Amino acid sequence: MKFDTPAADNPIDQLKIIGQPVSRIDGPLKTTGTAPYAYERHDVAPNAAHGFVVGATIARGRITALDTSAAEAAPGVVAVVTAANAGPLKKGNNNTALLLAGPEVEHYHQAVALVVADTFEQARAAAALVKVDYAPAEGAFDLAKAMDGAVRPEKGDGMGGAADTAVGDFHGAFAAAPVRLDATYSTPDQTHAMMEPYASTAAWDGDRLTVWTSNQMIEWGRSDLARMLGLPKDRVRLISPYIGGGFGGKLFIRADALLAALGARAAGRPVKVALHRPLIVNNTTHRPATIQRIRIGAGRDGRITAIGHKSWSGDLPGGGLETAVNQTRLLYAGAHRLTAMRLATLHLPEGNAMRAPGEAPGLMALEIAMDEMAEKLGIDPVEFRVLNDTERDPENPDRPFSQRQLVACLRLGAERFGWSRHNPKPGQVREGDQLIGMGMAVGFRNNLLMKSGARVRLDAEGRVTVETAMTDIGTGSYTILAQTAAEMMGVGLDKVRVVLGDSSLPASCGSGGQWGANNATSGVYAACMKLREEVARTLGFNSKEAVFADGEVRAGNRAVPLAQAAGAEGLTAEDTIEYGDLAKRYQQSTFAGHFVEMAVDAATGEARVRRMLAVCAAGRILNPKTARSQVIGAMTMGVGAALFEELAVDTRHGFFVNHDLAGYEVPVHADIPHQEVIFLDETDPTSSPMKAKGVGELGLCGVGAAVANALYNATGVRVRDYPITLDKYIHRLPEVG
Amino acid sequence: MKPFTYERALTPAAAAGAAAATPGARFIAGGTNLLDLMKLQIETPAHLIDVNGLGLDRIEATDDGGLRIGALVRNTDLAADARVRRDYPVLSRALLAGASAQLRNKATTAGNLLQRTRCPYFYDPAQACNKRAPGSGCAALGGYSRQLAVIGVSEACIATHPSDMAVAMRALDAVVETVQPTGTTRKIAIADFHRLPGDTPHIETALEPGELISAVTLPKPVGGRQVYRKVRDRASYAFALVSVAALVQEDGTGRIALGGVAHKPWRVEAAEAELPRGAKAVTERLLAGAKPTPDNAFKVTLVERTLGAVLADGRN
Ligand SMILES: Cc1cc2nc3c(=O)[nH]c(=O)nc-3n(C[C@H](O)[C@H](O)[C@H](O)COP(=O)(O)OP(=O)(O)OC[C@H]3O[C@@H](n4cnc5c(N)ncnc54)[C@H](O)[C@@H]3O)c2cc1C
Ligand code: SF4
């Protein structure tokens, strides 16, 4: 189905099942521990041997000698895979560094060997016996030092956009502006820290490979794994029905999948590999650190006349940008504009996508800058944003936003949160030994359209089965796809079964970039439209008039059970949603207002969130319960990003030092008190037949800055360097006593 | 993890004897620290002696009005003990500020005293670490040291002792009781139990090879207002940036011990004489000669401010 004109009324608009707060249909499997994850596929890959990955212990250089003899002789060892015996391996299209090093080493903990043994313990013990000698090379590990040599990447922003944009005369307008801000912000490297480690079980059947893995993007994964191994795509099957969190880390094939495949080939039996926790941080990808310079000029009336945002990030040679300026191109009005991104070469592990890549760190900086500007102007931070709202793409005024309810988000949020109690003068509110502050920030993230396919089957009992290579990364895909099919076919949810995450099923958009919900349900919508036609034709209805409800097909005074259409054979329909140019003509984005109250211990500086509110405008909310879970999870991640998440770089040896969950602190329950989420009533007919957009990343965008602004409001100390840990402001807090 | 043999000891003396007689032997109590380190091959014992069956899991009154805490008493049970809560509340609070409920259910008194540092370089076998591999150097010096020690450090090691419980015990003047491989027992004042790193950071306590901790005794309660204040980046489930154990009497005298700043719970009795002059004066004495790194210099300020709040709390 080609979607190229705005959606009219359609069966989804009935909202009998779509739009309802349905609990996750995979919930019981999760709570009873029976959802089979990639490392636990004893059922389909019995007798699997265990692989343990050996990581490089230098950041850059060459392997001069690799001695696996002791490991091979260790008890239980079946095989040891290294670059020397793995055969030719290509780099995946979605990888910057090779997943198996040798002789070149590109980053710390890049895999140099896989030891395969009968038991996990044997593999781990033998892995310690692999002896590797290195000739280390110098590298660049410090963004602040490397930024002077940073360049404008030839491939633009890596997402089809330019690295730089300019409108009007930024420099002139900025110089002439009566009120100006010129400030530099920094965000650290971050790791996804998902609960389920990267894990895969691989089995060969002749030259056919099956990999049960934990991967967000089945189709990308299948192509890349085939490419790495030099196999035709159709020899590789990827199965990933349950994923214990990915956050962008599992968009791509990583060492677990490739090495499990190589290990299984070497061992002649299935092999499973999970990356052990201390290896994950440096072996896999991370969100790159940024340094961002923001300049805003405004008239005394508060209207922005000039806005400039430049960002520096680093990556391995051949890598890409953290696109931290992208939201600044779209978010606020202002006639004179400048954005630029520069990429430095760093020999740290590979930088890549993490939840809301670009916007998450970009808004962490931009929305502090907006707070600072509001203060300079003496205008309330909410009003300042309202004043600079725009209904059109400010770089390209021919393009209106398809929907833009940012002002409504802010107004409702301010009202519900009690923003009127916000004291514009910081450091004023004290309750006992706590300094209290309120902060807000705007959330913004684009809606992305991706083609997505599905197959639906109707059987003789009137049951509907949805099959698509879509994934559920804990988000609720199973549930909203079932809701879509139930709504379309006029059956109850109990009549729908959903099968996901298998590359033998119709290719889907996968999960990433908050595009999964809208596109995957639209694919199911398309397939269901076809199935409805089949059903109508079979039963002799005019498909335009037929109503599908309560397990029946009705038109005029005739009603026939849906099951009857299926016959003994059943009916099957398959389709793919594809998009025309609506996203070019309209800027499709999602918006939020984030509000945070913080308490900061006046003596120790410990900063704790007291309450948070997000008001989101993100198209049709397909399931308010799963959507809310996405947003509160994202808000939690935003608190971590603001207050403590940071991969500490050892700039001498070129690696992330705190590479486990003890050293890299993410929020725990005690950090997250009251969270509230409100969704505005919205449908976006330009986005898809579902009229939905995404929320999974929107919930994170802006949260960090809202926390930072609340912390500033509490303490009166402005910190522009994330995470905002107490060591950065404690010396400026009032005297104790 | 390297293969190891395992035995269950039946008496304290037999446990100590076996430990001395078997090369590479280690005791295992709750295992919450030792097993993690074995998985990473930071500890590679050839033989484990399980001490959980020694009957050292009781808390009993001593003749001089104190409390004897068996080495195997779980952190949860110790924190919940009515006598501890009434007479030594600083200990209860320190325990409850540590780890998580699940870990405290398993963790023992002796194991807690002997838990090893959380220096991130100690945990990465690819990095130089004098504590893990004596003579290999110290990667933390000049590296990422935000969590590490500011006082009592050496050129060889700047690690901290991560225990909360031990900090409270230091303030309470606890005594560690042991059984040696010969079967003789001895008492070690908590002040002398943990060592500074010096040039042998791998030797962390006064225990001799094979020596088993049988109990920790607390002297007669001294009363006073008892506070354990642990400062950390996140609200729970994190080791201290700094912590303060304080026993403050009505007349303004008291005892102060610090966690998160040194290779052992940090107490300087002479500094306590400064208590009437306030937190700044106490901190100056307590942390005199501190050698922080650029990463952790804030701990000095943080100690003073936290102590200030602890002392001020009592006045309000
Ligand atoms: C995730 C995590 C978070 C934590 N957070 C904190 C925290 O915030 N604060 C805190 O204080 N602690 C914390 N801990 C540490 C925890 O308190 C210790 O792991 C625990 O107290 C160790 O006790 P155990 O009985 O399990 O010791 P084990 O692991 O069994 O043993 C530890 C050591 O003690 C030796 N040993 C045990 N018993 C004896 C004995 N009777 N005589 C001689 N030697 C003996 C062992 O040989 C071993 O070397 C945390 C631990 C984890 C895993
Ligand atoms: S500080 Fe101590 S524990 Fe840490 S690396 Fe140095 S020697 Fe090892």
Coordinates of N, CA and C in Angstrom, one line a residue, chain A residues 114-236:
Chain A
L114 N 37.5 -15.9 20.1 CA 36.4 -16.6 20.8 C 36.8 -18.0 21.2
V115 N 36.7 -18.3 22.5 CA 37.0 -19.6 23.0 C 35.7 -20.4 23.2
V116 N 35.6 -21.5 22.5 CA 34.4 -22.3 22.6 C 34.7 -23.6 23.4
A117 N 33.8 -23.8 24.4 CA 34.0 -25.0 25.2 C 32.6 -25.6 25.6
D118 N 32.7 -26.8 26.2 CA 31.5 -27.5 26.5 C 30.6 -26.7 27.5
T119 N 31.3 -26.1 28.5 CA 30.5 -25.3 29.5 C 31.0 -23.8 29.4
F120 N 30.2 -23.0 30.0 CA 30.5 -21.6 30.0 C 31.7 -21.4 30.9
E121 N 31.8 -22.1 32.0 CA 32.9 -21.9 32.9 C 34.2 -22.3 32.3
Q122 N 34.2 -23.4 31.5 CA 35.4 -23.9 30.9 C 35.8 -22.8 29.8
A123 N 34.9 -22.3 29.1 CA 35.2 -21.3 28.1 C 35.8 -20.1 28.7
R124 N 35.3 -19.6 29.8 CA 35.8 -18.4 30.5 C 37.2 -18.7 31.0
A125 N 37.4 -19.8 31.6 CA 38.7 -20.1 32.2 C 39.7 -20.2 31.1
A126 N 39.4 -20.9 30.0 CA 40.3 -21.0 28.9 C 40.6 -19.7 28.2
A127 N 39.6 -18.8 28.2 CA 39.8 -17.5 27.5 C 40.9 -16.8 28.2
A128 N 41.1 -17.0 29.5 CA 42.2 -16.3 30.2 C 43.5 -16.8 29.8
L129 N 43.6 -17.9 29.1 CA 44.8 -18.5 28.7 C 45.3 -18.1 27.3
V130 N 44.5 -17.4 26.6 CA 44.9 -16.9 25.3 C 45.9 -15.8 25.5
K131 N 47.0 -16.0 24.9 CA 48.1 -15.0 25.1 C 48.2 -14.1 23.8
V132 N 48.2 -12.8 24.1 CA 48.2 -11.9 22.9 C 49.3 -10.9 23.2
D133 N 50.2 -10.7 22.2 CA 51.2 -9.7 22.3 C 50.8 -8.6 21.3
Y134 N 51.0 -7.3 21.7 CA 50.6 -6.2 20.9 C 51.7 -5.3 20.7
A135 N 51.7 -4.6 19.5 CA 52.5 -3.4 19.3 C 51.5 -2.2 19.3
P136 N 51.4 -1.6 20.5 CA 50.4 -0.5 20.6 C 50.9 0.7 19.7
A137 N 49.9 1.4 19.2 CA 50.1 2.7 18.5 C 49.5 3.8 19.2
E138 N 50.0 5.0 18.9 CA 49.4 6.2 19.5 C 48.0 6.4 19.0
G139 N 47.2 7.0 19.8 CA 45.8 7.3 19.4 C 45.3 8.6 20.0
A140 N 44.2 9.1 19.5 CA 43.6 10.3 20.0 C 42.3 9.9 20.8
F141 N 42.3 10.3 22.1 CA 41.2 9.8 22.9 C 40.4 10.9 23.6
D142 N 40.9 12.1 23.4 CA 40.3 13.2 24.2 C 39.6 14.2 23.2
L143 N 38.3 14.3 23.3 CA 37.5 15.1 22.4 C 38.0 16.6 22.4
A144 N 38.1 17.0 23.7 CA 38.5 18.5 23.8 C 39.8 18.8 23.1
K145 N 40.7 17.8 23.1 CA 42.0 18.1 22.4 C 41.9 17.9 20.9
A146 N 41.0 16.9 20.5 CA 40.9 16.6 19.1 C 40.0 17.5 18.3
M147 N 39.3 18.3 19.0 CA 38.2 19.1 18.3 C 38.8 20.1 17.3
D148 N 40.0 20.6 17.6 CA 40.6 21.6 16.7 C 40.9 21.0 15.3
G149 N 41.1 19.7 15.3 CA 41.4 19.0 14.0 C 40.1 18.4 13.4
A150 N 39.0 18.7 14.0 CA 37.7 18.1 13.5 C 37.4 18.6 12.2
V151 N 36.7 17.8 11.4 CA 36.4 18.2 10.0 C 34.9 18.1 9.8
R152 N 34.4 18.8 8.7 CA 33.0 18.6 8.3 C 32.9 17.3 7.5
P153 N 32.1 16.4 7.9 CA 32.1 15.1 7.3 C 31.5 15.2 5.9
E154 N 32.2 14.5 4.9 CA 31.7 14.5 3.6 C 30.3 13.9 3.4
K155 N 30.0 12.9 4.3 CA 28.7 12.3 4.1 C 27.6 13.1 4.9
G156 N 27.8 14.3 5.2 CA 26.8 15.1 5.8 C 26.5 14.6 7.2
D157 N 25.2 14.7 7.6 CA 24.8 14.3 9.0 C 24.6 12.8 9.1
G158 N 24.8 12.1 7.9 CA 24.7 10.6 8.0 C 23.3 10.2 7.9
M159 N 22.3 11.1 7.8 CA 20.9 10.7 7.8 C 20.2 11.4 6.6
G160 N 21.0 11.8 5.6 CA 20.5 12.4 4.4 C 20.5 14.0 4.5
G161 N 20.9 14.5 5.6 CA 20.9 16.0 5.8 C 22.3 16.5 5.7
A162 N 22.5 17.8 5.7 CA 23.8 18.4 5.6 C 24.4 18.5 7.0
A163 N 25.7 18.6 7.0 CA 26.4 18.8 8.3 C 26.2 20.3 8.7
D164 N 26.2 21.2 7.8 CA 26.0 22.6 8.1 C 24.8 23.1 7.4
T165 N 24.1 24.1 8.0 CA 23.1 24.8 7.4 C 23.2 26.3 7.8
A166 N 22.7 27.2 6.9 CA 22.8 28.6 7.2 C 21.6 29.3 6.5
V167 N 21.0 30.2 7.2 CA 19.9 31.0 6.7 C 20.1 32.4 7.1
G168 N 20.0 33.3 6.2 CA 20.1 34.8 6.5 C 21.6 35.1 6.9
D169 N 21.7 36.1 7.7 CA 23.1 36.5 8.1 C 23.2 36.4 9.6
F170 N 23.6 35.2 10.0 CA 23.6 34.9 11.5 C 24.6 35.8 12.2
H171 N 25.8 35.9 11.7 CA 26.8 36.7 12.4 C 26.4 38.1 12.6
G172 N 25.9 38.7 11.5 CA 25.4 40.1 11.6 C 24.3 40.3 12.6
A173 N 23.3 39.4 12.5 CA 22.2 39.5 13.4 C 22.5 39.2 14.8
F174 N 23.4 38.3 15.0 CA 23.9 38.0 16.4 C 24.6 39.2 17.0
A175 N 25.5 39.8 16.2 CA 26.3 40.9 16.7 C 25.3 42.1 17.0
A176 N 24.3 42.2 16.3 CA 23.4 43.3 16.5 C 22.3 43.1 17.6
A177 N 22.2 41.9 18.0 CA 21.1 41.6 19.0 C 21.3 42.2 20.3
P178 N 20.3 42.9 20.9 CA 20.5 43.5 22.2 C 20.7 42.5 23.3
V179 N 20.2 41.3 23.2 CA 20.4 40.4 24.3 C 21.0 39.1 23.6
R180 N 22.2 38.7 24.2 CA 22.9 37.6 23.6 C 23.4 36.6 24.6
L181 N 23.4 35.4 24.1 CA 24.0 34.3 24.9 C 25.0 33.6 24.0
D182 N 26.2 33.3 24.5 CA 27.2 32.5 23.8 C 27.8 31.6 24.8
A183 N 27.4 30.4 24.8 CA 27.9 29.4 25.9 C 28.2 28.1 25.3
T184 N 29.1 27.4 25.9 CA 29.5 26.1 25.5 C 29.1 25.0 26.5
Y185 N 28.6 23.9 26.0 CA 28.1 22.8 26.8 C 28.8 21.5 26.4
S186 N 28.8 20.6 27.3 CA 29.3 19.3 26.9 C 28.5 18.2 27.5
T187 N 28.4 17.1 26.7 CA 27.7 15.9 27.2 C 28.7 14.7 27.1
P188 N 28.6 13.8 28.0 CA 29.6 12.7 28.0 C 29.3 11.5 27.1
D189 N 30.2 10.6 26.9 CA 29.9 9.3 26.3 C 29.0 8.6 27.2
Q190 N 28.0 7.9 26.6 CA 27.1 7.1 27.4 C 27.0 5.7 26.9
T191 N 26.6 4.8 27.7 CA 26.4 3.4 27.3 C 24.9 3.0 27.5
H192 N 24.4 2.1 26.6 CA 23.0 1.8 26.7 C 22.6 1.1 27.9
A193 N 23.5 0.3 28.5 CA 23.2 -0.4 29.8 C 21.9 -1.1 29.8
M194 N 21.5 -1.8 28.7 CA 20.3 -2.6 28.7 C 20.5 -3.8 29.6
M195 N 19.4 -4.4 30.1 CA 19.6 -5.5 31.1 C 20.1 -6.8 30.3
E196 N 19.4 -7.1 29.2 CA 19.9 -8.3 28.5 C 21.2 -8.0 27.8
P197 N 22.3 -8.8 28.1 CA 23.5 -8.5 27.3 C 23.3 -8.8 25.8
Y198 N 24.2 -8.4 25.0 CA 24.2 -8.8 23.6 C 24.4 -10.3 23.6
A199 N 23.5 -11.1 23.0 CA 23.6 -12.5 23.1 C 23.1 -13.2 21.8
S200 N 23.7 -14.2 21.4 CA 23.3 -15.0 20.2 C 23.6 -16.5 20.4
T201 N 22.7 -17.3 19.8 CA 23.0 -18.7 19.6 C 22.9 -19.0 18.1
A202 N 24.0 -19.6 17.6 CA 24.0 -19.9 16.2 C 24.1 -21.3 15.9
A203 N 23.5 -21.7 14.7 CA 23.6 -23.1 14.3 C 23.6 -23.2 12.8
W204 N 24.5 -24.1 12.3 CA 24.6 -24.2 10.8 C 23.9 -25.5 10.4
D205 N 23.2 -25.4 9.3 CA 22.7 -26.6 8.6 C 23.3 -26.6 7.2
G206 N 24.4 -27.3 7.0 CA 25.1 -27.2 5.8 C 25.6 -25.8 5.6
D207 N 25.3 -25.1 4.6 CA 25.8 -23.7 4.4 C 24.7 -22.7 4.8
R208 N 23.7 -23.2 5.5 CA 22.6 -22.3 6.0 C 22.8 -22.0 7.5
L209 N 22.7 -20.8 7.8 CA 23.0 -20.3 9.2 C 21.7 -19.8 9.8
T210 N 21.4 -20.3 11.0 CA 20.3 -19.7 11.8 C 21.0 -19.0 13.0
V211 N 20.6 -17.8 13.3 CA 21.1 -17.1 14.5 C 19.9 -16.6 15.3
W212 N 19.8 -17.2 16.5 CA 18.8 -16.6 17.5 C 19.5 -15.5 18.2
T213 N 19.0 -14.3 18.1 CA 19.8 -13.2 18.6 C 18.9 -12.2 19.3
S214 N 19.6 -11.1 19.7 CA 18.8 -10.1 20.4 C 19.1 -8.8 19.5
N215 N 18.2 -8.6 18.6 CA 18.5 -7.5 17.6 C 17.3 -6.8 17.2
Q216 N 17.4 -5.5 17.2 CA 16.2 -4.6 16.9 C 15.8 -4.6 15.5
M217 N 16.8 -4.8 14.6 CA 16.5 -4.6 13.1 C 16.9 -5.9 12.3
I218 N 15.9 -6.7 12.2 CA 16.1 -8.1 11.6 C 16.7 -7.9 10.2
E219 N 16.1 -7.1 9.4 CA 16.5 -7.1 8.0 C 18.0 -6.5 7.8
W220 N 18.3 -5.4 8.5 CA 19.6 -4.9 8.5 C 20.6 -6.0 9.0
G221 N 20.2 -6.7 10.1 CA 21.0 -7.6 10.7 C 21.3 -8.8 9.8
R222 N 20.3 -9.3 9.1 CA 20.5 -10.4 8.2 C 21.4 -10.0 7.1
S223 N 21.2 -8.8 6.4 CA 22.0 -8.4 5.3 C 23.5 -8.3 5.8
D224 N 23.7 -7.7 6.9 CA 25.0 -7.4 7.4 C 25.8 -8.7 7.8
L225 N 25.0 -9.6 8.4 CA 25.7 -10.8 8.8 C 26.1 -11.6 7.6
A226 N 25.2 -11.7 6.6 CA 25.5 -12.4 5.4 C 26.7 -11.7 4.7
R227 N 26.7 -10.4 4.7 CA 27.9 -9.7 4.1 C 29.2 -10.0 4.8
M228 N 29.1 -10.0 6.1 CA 30.4 -10.3 6.9 C 30.9 -11.7 6.6
L229 N 30.0 -12.6 6.4 CA 30.4 -14.0 6.2 C 30.6 -14.4 4.8
G230 N 30.2 -13.4 3.9 CA 30.3 -13.7 2.5 C 29.3 -14.7 2.0
L231 N 28.1 -14.7 2.6 CA 27.0 -15.6 2.2 C 25.9 -14.9 1.5
P232 N 25.2 -15.6 0.6 CA 24.0 -15.0 0.0 C 23.0 -14.7 1.2
K233 N 22.3 -13.6 1.1 CA 21.4 -13.2 2.1 C 20.4 -14.4 2.5
D234 N 20.0 -15.1 1.5 CA 18.9 -16.1 1.8 C 19.4 -17.3 2.5
R235 N 20.8 -17.4 2.8 CA 21.3 -18.5 3.6 C 21.3 -18.2 5.1
V236 N 20.9 -16.9 5.4 CA 21.0 -16.5 6.8 C 19.6 -16.2 7.3

